[in-house]
Short mmCIF file of C-alpha atoms and ligand atoms in Angstrom, two decimals:
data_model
loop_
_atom_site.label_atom_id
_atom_site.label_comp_id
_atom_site.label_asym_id
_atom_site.label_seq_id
_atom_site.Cartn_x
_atom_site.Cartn_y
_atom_site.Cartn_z
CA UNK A 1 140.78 131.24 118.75
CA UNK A 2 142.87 133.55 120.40
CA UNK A 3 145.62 135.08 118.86
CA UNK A 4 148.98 135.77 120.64
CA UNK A 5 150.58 139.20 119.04
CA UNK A 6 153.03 139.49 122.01
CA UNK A 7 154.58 136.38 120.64
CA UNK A 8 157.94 137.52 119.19
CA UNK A 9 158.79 135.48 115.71
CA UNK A 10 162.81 135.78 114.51
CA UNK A 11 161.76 136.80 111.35
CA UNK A 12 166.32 137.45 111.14
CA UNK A 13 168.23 135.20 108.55
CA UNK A 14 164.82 134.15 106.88
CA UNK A 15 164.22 136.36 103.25
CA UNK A 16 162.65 139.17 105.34
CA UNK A 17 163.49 142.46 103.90
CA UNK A 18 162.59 144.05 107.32
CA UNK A 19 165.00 142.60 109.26
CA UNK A 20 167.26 140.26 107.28
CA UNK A 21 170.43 141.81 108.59
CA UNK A 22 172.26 142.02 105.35
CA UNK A 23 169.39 144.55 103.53
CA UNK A 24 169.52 146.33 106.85
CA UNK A 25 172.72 147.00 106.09
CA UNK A 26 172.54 147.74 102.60
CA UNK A 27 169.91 150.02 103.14
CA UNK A 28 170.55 152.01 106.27
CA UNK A 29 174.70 151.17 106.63
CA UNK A 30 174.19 149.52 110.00
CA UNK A 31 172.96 145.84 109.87
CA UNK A 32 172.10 146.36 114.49
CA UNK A 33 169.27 148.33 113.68
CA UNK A 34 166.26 147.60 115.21
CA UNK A 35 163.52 147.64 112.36
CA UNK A 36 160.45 149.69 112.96
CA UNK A 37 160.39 150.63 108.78
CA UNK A 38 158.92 149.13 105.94
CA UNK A 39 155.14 148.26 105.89
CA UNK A 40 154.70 144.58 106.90
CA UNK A 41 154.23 143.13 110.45
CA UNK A 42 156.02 141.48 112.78
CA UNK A 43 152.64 139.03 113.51
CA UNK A 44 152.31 135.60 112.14
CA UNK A 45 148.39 135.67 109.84
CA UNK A 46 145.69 134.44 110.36
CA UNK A 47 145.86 130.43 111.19
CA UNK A 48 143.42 129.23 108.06
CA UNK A 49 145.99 131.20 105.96
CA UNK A 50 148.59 128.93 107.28
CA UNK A 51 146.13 125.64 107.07
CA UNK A 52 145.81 126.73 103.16
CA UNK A 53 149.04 127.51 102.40
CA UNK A 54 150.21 124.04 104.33
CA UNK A 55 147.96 122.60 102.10
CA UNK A 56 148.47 123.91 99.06
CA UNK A 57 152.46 123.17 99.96
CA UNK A 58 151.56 119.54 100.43
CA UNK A 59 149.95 119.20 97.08
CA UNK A 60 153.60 118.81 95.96
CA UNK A 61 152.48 120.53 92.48
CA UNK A 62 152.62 124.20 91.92
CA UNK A 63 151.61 124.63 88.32
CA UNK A 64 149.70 127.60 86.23
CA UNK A 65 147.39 128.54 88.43
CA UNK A 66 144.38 130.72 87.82
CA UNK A 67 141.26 132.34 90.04
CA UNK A 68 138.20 130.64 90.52
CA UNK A 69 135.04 130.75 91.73
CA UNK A 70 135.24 130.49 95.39
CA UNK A 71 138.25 133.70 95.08
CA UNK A 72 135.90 135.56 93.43
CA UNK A 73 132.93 134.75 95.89
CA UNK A 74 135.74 135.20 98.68
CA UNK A 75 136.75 138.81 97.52
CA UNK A 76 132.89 140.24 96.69
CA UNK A 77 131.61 138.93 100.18
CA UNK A 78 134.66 140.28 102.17
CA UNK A 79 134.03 144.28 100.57
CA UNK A 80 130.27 143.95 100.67
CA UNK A 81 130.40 142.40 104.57
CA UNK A 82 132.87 144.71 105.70
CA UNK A 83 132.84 148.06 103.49
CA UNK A 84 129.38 147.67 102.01
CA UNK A 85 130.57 147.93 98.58
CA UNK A 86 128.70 145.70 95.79
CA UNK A 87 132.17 144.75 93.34
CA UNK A 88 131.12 142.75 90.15
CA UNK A 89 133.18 139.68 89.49
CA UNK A 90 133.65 140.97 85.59
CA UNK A 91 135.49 144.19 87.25
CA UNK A 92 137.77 142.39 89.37
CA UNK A 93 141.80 142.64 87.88
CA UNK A 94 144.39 141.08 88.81
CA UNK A 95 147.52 142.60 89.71
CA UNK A 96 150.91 141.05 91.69
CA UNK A 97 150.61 144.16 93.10
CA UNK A 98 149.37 147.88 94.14
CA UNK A 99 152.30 149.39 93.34
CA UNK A 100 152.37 147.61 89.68
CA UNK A 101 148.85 148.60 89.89
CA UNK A 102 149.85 152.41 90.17
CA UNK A 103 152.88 151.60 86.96
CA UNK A 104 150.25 150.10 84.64
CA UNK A 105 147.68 152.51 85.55
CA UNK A 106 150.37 155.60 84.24
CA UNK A 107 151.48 153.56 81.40
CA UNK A 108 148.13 153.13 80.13
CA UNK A 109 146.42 156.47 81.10
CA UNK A 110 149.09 158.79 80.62
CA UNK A 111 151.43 159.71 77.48
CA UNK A 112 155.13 160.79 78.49
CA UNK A 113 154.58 164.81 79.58
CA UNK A 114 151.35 164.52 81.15
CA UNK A 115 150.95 165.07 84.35
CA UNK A 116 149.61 163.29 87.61
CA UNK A 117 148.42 164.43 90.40
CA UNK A 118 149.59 163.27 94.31
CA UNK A 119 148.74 164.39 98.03
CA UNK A 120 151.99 164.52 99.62
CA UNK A 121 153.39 163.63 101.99
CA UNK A 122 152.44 160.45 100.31
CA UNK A 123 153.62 156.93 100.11
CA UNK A 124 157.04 157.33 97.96
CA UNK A 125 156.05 154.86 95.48
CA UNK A 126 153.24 157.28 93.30
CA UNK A 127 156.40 159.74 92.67
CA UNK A 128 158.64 156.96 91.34
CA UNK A 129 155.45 155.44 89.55
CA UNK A 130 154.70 158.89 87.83
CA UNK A 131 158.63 159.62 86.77
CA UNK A 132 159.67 156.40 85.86
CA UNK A 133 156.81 156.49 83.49
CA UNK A 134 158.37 160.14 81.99
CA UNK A 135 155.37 161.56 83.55
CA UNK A 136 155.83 164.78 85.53
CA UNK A 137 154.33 165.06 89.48
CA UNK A 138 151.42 167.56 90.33
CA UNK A 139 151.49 168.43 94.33
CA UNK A 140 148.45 169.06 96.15
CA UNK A 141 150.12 169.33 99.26
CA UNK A 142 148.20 167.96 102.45
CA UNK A 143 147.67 170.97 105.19
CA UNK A 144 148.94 169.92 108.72
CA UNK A 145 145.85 172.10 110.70
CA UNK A 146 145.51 171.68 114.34
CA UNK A 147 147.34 168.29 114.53
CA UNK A 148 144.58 166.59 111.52
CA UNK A 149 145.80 166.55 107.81
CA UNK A 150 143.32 168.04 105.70
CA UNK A 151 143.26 168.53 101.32
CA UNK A 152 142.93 171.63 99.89
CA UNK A 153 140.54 171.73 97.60
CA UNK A 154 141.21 175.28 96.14
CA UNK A 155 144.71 174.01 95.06
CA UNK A 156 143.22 171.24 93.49
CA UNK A 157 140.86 172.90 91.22
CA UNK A 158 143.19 175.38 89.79
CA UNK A 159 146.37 172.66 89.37
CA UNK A 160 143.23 170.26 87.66
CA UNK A 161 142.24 172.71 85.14
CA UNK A 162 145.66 171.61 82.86
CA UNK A 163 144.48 169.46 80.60
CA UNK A 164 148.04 167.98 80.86
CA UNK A 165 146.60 166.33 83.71
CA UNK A 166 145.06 162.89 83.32
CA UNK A 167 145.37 161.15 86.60
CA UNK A 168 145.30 161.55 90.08
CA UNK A 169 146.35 159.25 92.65
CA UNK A 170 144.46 159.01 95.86
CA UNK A 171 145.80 156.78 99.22
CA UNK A 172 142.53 156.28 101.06
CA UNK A 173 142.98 155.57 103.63
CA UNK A 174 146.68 157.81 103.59
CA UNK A 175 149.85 156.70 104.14
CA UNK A 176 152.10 157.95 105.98
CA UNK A 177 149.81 160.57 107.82
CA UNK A 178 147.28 157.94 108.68
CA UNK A 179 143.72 159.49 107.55
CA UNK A 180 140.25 158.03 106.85
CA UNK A 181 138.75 160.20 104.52
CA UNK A 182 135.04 161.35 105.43
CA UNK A 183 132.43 160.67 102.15
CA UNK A 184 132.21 164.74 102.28
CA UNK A 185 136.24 164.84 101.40
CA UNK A 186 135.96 162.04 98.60
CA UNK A 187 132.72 163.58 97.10
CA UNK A 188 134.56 166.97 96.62
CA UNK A 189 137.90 165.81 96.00
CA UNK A 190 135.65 163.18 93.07
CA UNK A 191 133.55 166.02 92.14
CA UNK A 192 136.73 168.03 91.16
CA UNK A 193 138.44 165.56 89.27
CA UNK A 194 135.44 164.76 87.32
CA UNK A 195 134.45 168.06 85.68
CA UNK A 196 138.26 168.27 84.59
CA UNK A 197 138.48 164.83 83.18
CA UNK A 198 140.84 163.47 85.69
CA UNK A 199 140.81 159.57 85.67
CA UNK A 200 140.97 158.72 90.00
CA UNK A 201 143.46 155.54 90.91
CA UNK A 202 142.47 154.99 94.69
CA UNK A 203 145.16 152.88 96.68
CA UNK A 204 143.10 151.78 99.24
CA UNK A 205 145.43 148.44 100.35
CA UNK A 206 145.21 150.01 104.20
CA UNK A 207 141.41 150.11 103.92
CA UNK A 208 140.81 147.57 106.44
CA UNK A 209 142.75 148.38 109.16
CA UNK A 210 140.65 151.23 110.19
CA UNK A 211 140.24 152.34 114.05
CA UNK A 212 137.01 152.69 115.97
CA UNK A 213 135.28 155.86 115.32
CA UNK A 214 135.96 156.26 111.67
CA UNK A 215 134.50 154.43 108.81
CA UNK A 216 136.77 153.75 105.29
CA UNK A 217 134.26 154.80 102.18
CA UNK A 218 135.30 153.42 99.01
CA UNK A 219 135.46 156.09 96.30
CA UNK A 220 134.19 153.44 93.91
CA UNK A 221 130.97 153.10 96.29
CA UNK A 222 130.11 157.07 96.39
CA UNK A 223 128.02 156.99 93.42
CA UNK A 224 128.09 155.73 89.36
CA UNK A 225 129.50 158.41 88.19
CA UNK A 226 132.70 157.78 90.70
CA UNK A 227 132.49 154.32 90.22
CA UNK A 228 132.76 154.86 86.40
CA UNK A 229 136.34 157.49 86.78
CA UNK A 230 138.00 155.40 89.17
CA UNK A 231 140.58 152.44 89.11
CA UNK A 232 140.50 150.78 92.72
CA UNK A 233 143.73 149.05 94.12
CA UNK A 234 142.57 146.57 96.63
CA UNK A 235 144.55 143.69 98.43
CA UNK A 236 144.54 141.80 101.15
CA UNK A 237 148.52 142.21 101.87
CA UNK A 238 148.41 144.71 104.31
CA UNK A 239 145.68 143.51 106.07
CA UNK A 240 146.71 140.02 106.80
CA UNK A 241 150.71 139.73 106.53
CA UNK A 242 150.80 138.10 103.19
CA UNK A 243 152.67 140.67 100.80
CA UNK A 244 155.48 138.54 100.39
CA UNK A 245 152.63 136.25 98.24
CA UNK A 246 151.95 138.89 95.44
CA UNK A 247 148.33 139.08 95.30
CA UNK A 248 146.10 142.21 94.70
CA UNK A 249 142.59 142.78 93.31
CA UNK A 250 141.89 145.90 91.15
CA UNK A 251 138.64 146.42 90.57
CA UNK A 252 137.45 148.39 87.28
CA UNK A 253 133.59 148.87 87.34
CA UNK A 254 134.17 150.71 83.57
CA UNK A 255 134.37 148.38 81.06
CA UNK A 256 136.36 150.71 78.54
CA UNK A 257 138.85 151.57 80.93
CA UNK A 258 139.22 147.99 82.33
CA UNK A 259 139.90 146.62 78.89
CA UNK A 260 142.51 149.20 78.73
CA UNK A 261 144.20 148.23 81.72
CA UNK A 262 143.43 144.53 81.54
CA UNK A 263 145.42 144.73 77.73
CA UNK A 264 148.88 146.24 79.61
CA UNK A 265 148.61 144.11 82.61
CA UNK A 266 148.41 141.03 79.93
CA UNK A 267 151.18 142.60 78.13
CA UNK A 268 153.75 143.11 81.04
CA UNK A 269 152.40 140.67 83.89
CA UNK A 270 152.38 137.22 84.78
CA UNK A 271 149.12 136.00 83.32
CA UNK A 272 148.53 132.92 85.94
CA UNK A 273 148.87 134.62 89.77
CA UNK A 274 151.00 132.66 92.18
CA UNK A 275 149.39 129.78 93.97
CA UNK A 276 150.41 130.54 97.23
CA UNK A 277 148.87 134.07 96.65
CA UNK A 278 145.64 132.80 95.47
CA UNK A 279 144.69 130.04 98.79
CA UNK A 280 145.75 132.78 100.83
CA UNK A 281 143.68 135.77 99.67
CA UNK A 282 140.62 133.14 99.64
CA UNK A 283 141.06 131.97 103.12
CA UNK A 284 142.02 135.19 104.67
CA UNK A 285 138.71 137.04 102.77
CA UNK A 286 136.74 133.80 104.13
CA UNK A 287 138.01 133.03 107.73
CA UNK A 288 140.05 135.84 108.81
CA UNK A 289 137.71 138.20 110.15
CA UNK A 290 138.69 136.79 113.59
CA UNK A 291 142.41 137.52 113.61
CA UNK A 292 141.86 140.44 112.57
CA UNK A 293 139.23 142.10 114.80
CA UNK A 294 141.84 140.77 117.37
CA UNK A 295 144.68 142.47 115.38
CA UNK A 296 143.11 145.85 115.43
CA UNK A 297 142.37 146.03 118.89
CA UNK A 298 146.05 144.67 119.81
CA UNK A 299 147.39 147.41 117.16
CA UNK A 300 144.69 150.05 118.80
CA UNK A 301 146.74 149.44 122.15
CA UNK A 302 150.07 149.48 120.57
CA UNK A 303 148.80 153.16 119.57
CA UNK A 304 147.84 153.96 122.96
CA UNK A 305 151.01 153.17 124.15
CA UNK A 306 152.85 155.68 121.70
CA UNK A 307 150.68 158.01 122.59
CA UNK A 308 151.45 157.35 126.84
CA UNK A 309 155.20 157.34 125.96
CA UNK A 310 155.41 159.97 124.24
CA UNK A 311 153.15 162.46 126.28
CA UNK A 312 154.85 160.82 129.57
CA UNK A 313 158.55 160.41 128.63
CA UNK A 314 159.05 162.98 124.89
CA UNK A 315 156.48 165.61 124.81
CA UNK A 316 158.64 167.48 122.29
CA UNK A 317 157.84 164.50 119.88
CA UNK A 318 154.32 164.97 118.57
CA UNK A 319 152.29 162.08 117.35
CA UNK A 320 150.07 162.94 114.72
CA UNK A 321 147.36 159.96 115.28
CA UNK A 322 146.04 157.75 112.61
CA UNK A 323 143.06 156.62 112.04
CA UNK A 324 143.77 153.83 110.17
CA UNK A 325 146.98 151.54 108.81
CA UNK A 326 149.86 151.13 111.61
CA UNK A 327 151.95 153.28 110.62
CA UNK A 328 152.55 156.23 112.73
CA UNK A 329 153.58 159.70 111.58
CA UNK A 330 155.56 161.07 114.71
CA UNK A 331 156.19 165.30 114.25
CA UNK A 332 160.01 165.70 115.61
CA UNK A 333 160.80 169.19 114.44
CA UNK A 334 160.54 170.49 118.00
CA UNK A 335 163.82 168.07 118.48
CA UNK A 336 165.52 168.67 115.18
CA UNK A 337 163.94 170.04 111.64
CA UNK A 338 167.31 169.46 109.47
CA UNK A 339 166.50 165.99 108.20
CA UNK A 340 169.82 164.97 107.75
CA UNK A 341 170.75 165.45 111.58
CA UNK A 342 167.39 164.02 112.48
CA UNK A 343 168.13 161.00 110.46
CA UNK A 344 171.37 160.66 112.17
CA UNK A 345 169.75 160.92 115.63
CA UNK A 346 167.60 158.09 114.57
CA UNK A 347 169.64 155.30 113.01
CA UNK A 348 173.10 156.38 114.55
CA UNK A 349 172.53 157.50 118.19
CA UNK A 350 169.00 155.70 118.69
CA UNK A 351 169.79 152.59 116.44
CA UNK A 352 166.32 152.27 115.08
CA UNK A 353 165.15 152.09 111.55
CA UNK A 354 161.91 154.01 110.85
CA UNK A 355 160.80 155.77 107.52
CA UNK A 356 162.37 159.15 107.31
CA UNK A 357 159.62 161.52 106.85
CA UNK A 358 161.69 163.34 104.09
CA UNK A 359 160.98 160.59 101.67
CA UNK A 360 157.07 160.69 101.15
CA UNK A 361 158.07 164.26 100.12
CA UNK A 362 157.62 167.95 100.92
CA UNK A 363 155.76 168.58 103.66
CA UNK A 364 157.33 165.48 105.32
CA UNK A 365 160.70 167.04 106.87
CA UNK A 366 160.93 166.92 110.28
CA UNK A 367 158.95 163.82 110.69
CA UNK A 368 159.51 160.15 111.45
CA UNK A 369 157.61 157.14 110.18
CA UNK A 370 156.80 153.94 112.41
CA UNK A 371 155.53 151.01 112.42
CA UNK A 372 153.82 149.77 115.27
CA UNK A 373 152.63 146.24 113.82
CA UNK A 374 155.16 144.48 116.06
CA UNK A 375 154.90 143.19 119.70
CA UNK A 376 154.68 145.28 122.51
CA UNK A 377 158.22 144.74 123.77
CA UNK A 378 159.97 145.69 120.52
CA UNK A 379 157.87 148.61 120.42
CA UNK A 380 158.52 149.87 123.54
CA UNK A 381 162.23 148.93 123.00
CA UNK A 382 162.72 151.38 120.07
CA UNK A 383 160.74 153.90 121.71
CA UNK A 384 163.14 153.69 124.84
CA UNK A 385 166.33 153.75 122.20
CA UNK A 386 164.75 156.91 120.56
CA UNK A 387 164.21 158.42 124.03
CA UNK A 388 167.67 157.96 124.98
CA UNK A 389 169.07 159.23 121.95
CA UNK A 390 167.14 162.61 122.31
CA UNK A 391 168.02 163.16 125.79
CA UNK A 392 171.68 162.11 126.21
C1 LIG B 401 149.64 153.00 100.13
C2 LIG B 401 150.39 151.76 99.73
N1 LIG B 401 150.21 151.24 98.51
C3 LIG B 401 150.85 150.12 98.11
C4 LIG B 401 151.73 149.48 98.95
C5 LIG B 401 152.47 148.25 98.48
O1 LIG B 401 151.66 147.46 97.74
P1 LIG B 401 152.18 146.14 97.02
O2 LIG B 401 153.12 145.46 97.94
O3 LIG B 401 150.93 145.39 96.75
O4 LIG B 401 152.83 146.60 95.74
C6 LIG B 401 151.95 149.99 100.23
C7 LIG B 401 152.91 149.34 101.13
O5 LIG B 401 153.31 149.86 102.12
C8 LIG B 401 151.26 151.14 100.63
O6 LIG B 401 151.42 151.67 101.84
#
């Protein structure tokens, strides 16, 4: 089947939080801007989602529901087929979500006053899931070097060696600045956190969407020893459109550590996973390998178009390119570095919501999130609006 992702969808006046016009407003103060922000797409999934979900919808019962075997068969096939990654069904959590994922992981791992590391710029969420746990944020700041984010690895080791550190959590691939990391970076980056007893919570929810050329490795599938330190957040919401259905899979290959976590998630999470969530993550782990080889080539072009526009039309706007997820991290300190004026260029003169770079922390000022899951035409709409604003 061939998929149509030029097809524009009115996702307005339906719950969306992306573009219901009433949170646009409540979040950026102007309900006409055109969204290009938070991390869902503007594409309708994979068709056998919809056939399931239809389905399941007809049944006109939606009672306790719990896994079974073909979700379990669905989610070990789908890693092992397309990340080569052997996941036992005993190790497989369940979690309505990566982010709760990241809260239970703190609550259970850390005591109020320890300390957790992150990679900023990083996905906002791990600083709000380390302080609202009275936990207190370790930086080891990404290094921007010759347009490709790299760790640093020195910094690391000497911020590690506090034994007030417990965890550290890694986005694999990373959001916002869009890298695969090789096997050599996890290996030393595992290594590390290993010999100073450093727990690693990988958030690797944007691990299929991965470009041509680079290959995601799980950290979990680097060895036993890694496999035995890690907590690995896994879903298929990113991937095929379905976050709004609350489904994630966190897989625990230690058994003392998973009964850790598997005793708060009972504690402070729905027990029986919605419905909905379940038939979807089955089909879209079983038939939607289709949709989304098409996906990632339509996203792939959606990239190349950034890159045309902005080389063509704003070179001063620097796009640092990902190699996986599709969200773009776009470098506009050549245009303005105060973030408050370059957030004003953005949603007042240009109209457009995007991420402000300023939010996924230090290092991030001066840059501009975006989302390029949408149709061509809205992309290339924004990208004209931002244009304009810049240049009048
Ligand atoms: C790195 C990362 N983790 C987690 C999430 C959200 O996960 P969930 O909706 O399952 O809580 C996102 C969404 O953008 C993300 O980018």
């Amino acid at each position: 089947m061939k998929y149509n992702f030029d097809e524009i969808v009115d996702r307005r006046h339906t719950h969306s939080v992306k573009w219901n016009p009433s949170f646009i407003k409540a979040m950026f103060g102007d309900k006409e801007l055109l969204p290009l922000w938070v991390a869902d797409m503007d594409f309708k999934c994979p068709q056998p989602i919809i056939d399931a979900a239809i389905e399941t919808a007809k049944s006109g019962i939606y009672g306790y529901s719990e896994r079974t075997e073909p979700y379990y068969n669905a989610v070990i096939n789908w890693y092992k087929k397309r990340q080569n990654w052997t996941i036992e069904k005993d190790s497989i959590l369940f979690s309505p979500g990566v982010v709760p994922a990241l809260y239970y992981a703190i609550q259970t791992f850390c005591r109020p006053g320890d300390k957790v590391v992150i990679q900023n710029p990083v996905y906002y969420p791990f600083l709000s899931a380390i302080v609202d746990n009275g936990c207190h944020p370790v930086y080891n700041q990404l290094q921007l070097k010759e347009g490709k984010y790299v760790m640093d690895f020195e910094d690391l080791e000497n911020k590690v060696k506090d034994p007030k550190v417990k965890l550290l959590l890694l986005c694999s691939p990373h959001n916002p600045v869009g890298r695969v990391w090789t096997e050599e970076e996890l290996k030393k980056l595992g290594n590390i956190c290993i010999e100073n007893n450093v727990l690693i919570v990988s958030d690797e929810i944007h691990s299929d969407l991965i470009y041509k050329g680079y290959k995601h490795v799980p950290f979990a599938s680097i060895s036993d020893s890694f496999a035995q330190n890690s907590i690995m957040c896994t879903a298929p919401s990113k991937t095929f459109n379905i976050a709004g259905l609350q489904v994630s899979n966190i897989i625990v290959p230690n058994k003392i550590i998973r009964q850790e976590l598997a005793s708060t998630l009972e504690k402070t999470t729905n027990k029986f996973p919605n419905i909905f969530g379940l038939v979807a993550c089955t089909a879209a782990y079983e038939k939607g390998e289709e949709w989304l080889e098409q996906l990632l080539d339509y996203l792939e072009d959606n990239l190349n178009f950034i890159d045309k526009f902005l080389k063509e039309k704003m070179p001063e706007v620097k796009l640092i390119r990902p190699e996986a997820t599709y969200l773009a991290w776009l470098d506009f300190n050549a245009v303005e570095s105060d973030e408050k004026k370059l957030e004003n260029i953005i949603q007042k003169k240009a109209k457009v919501a995007l991420d402000e770079g300023y939010i996924f922390g230090k290092g991030g000022e001066g840059f501009e999130r975006i989302n390029f899951a949408c149709p061509r035409s809205i992309l290339k709409e924004a990208l004209e609006r931002i244009e304009r604003a810049i240049h009048n």
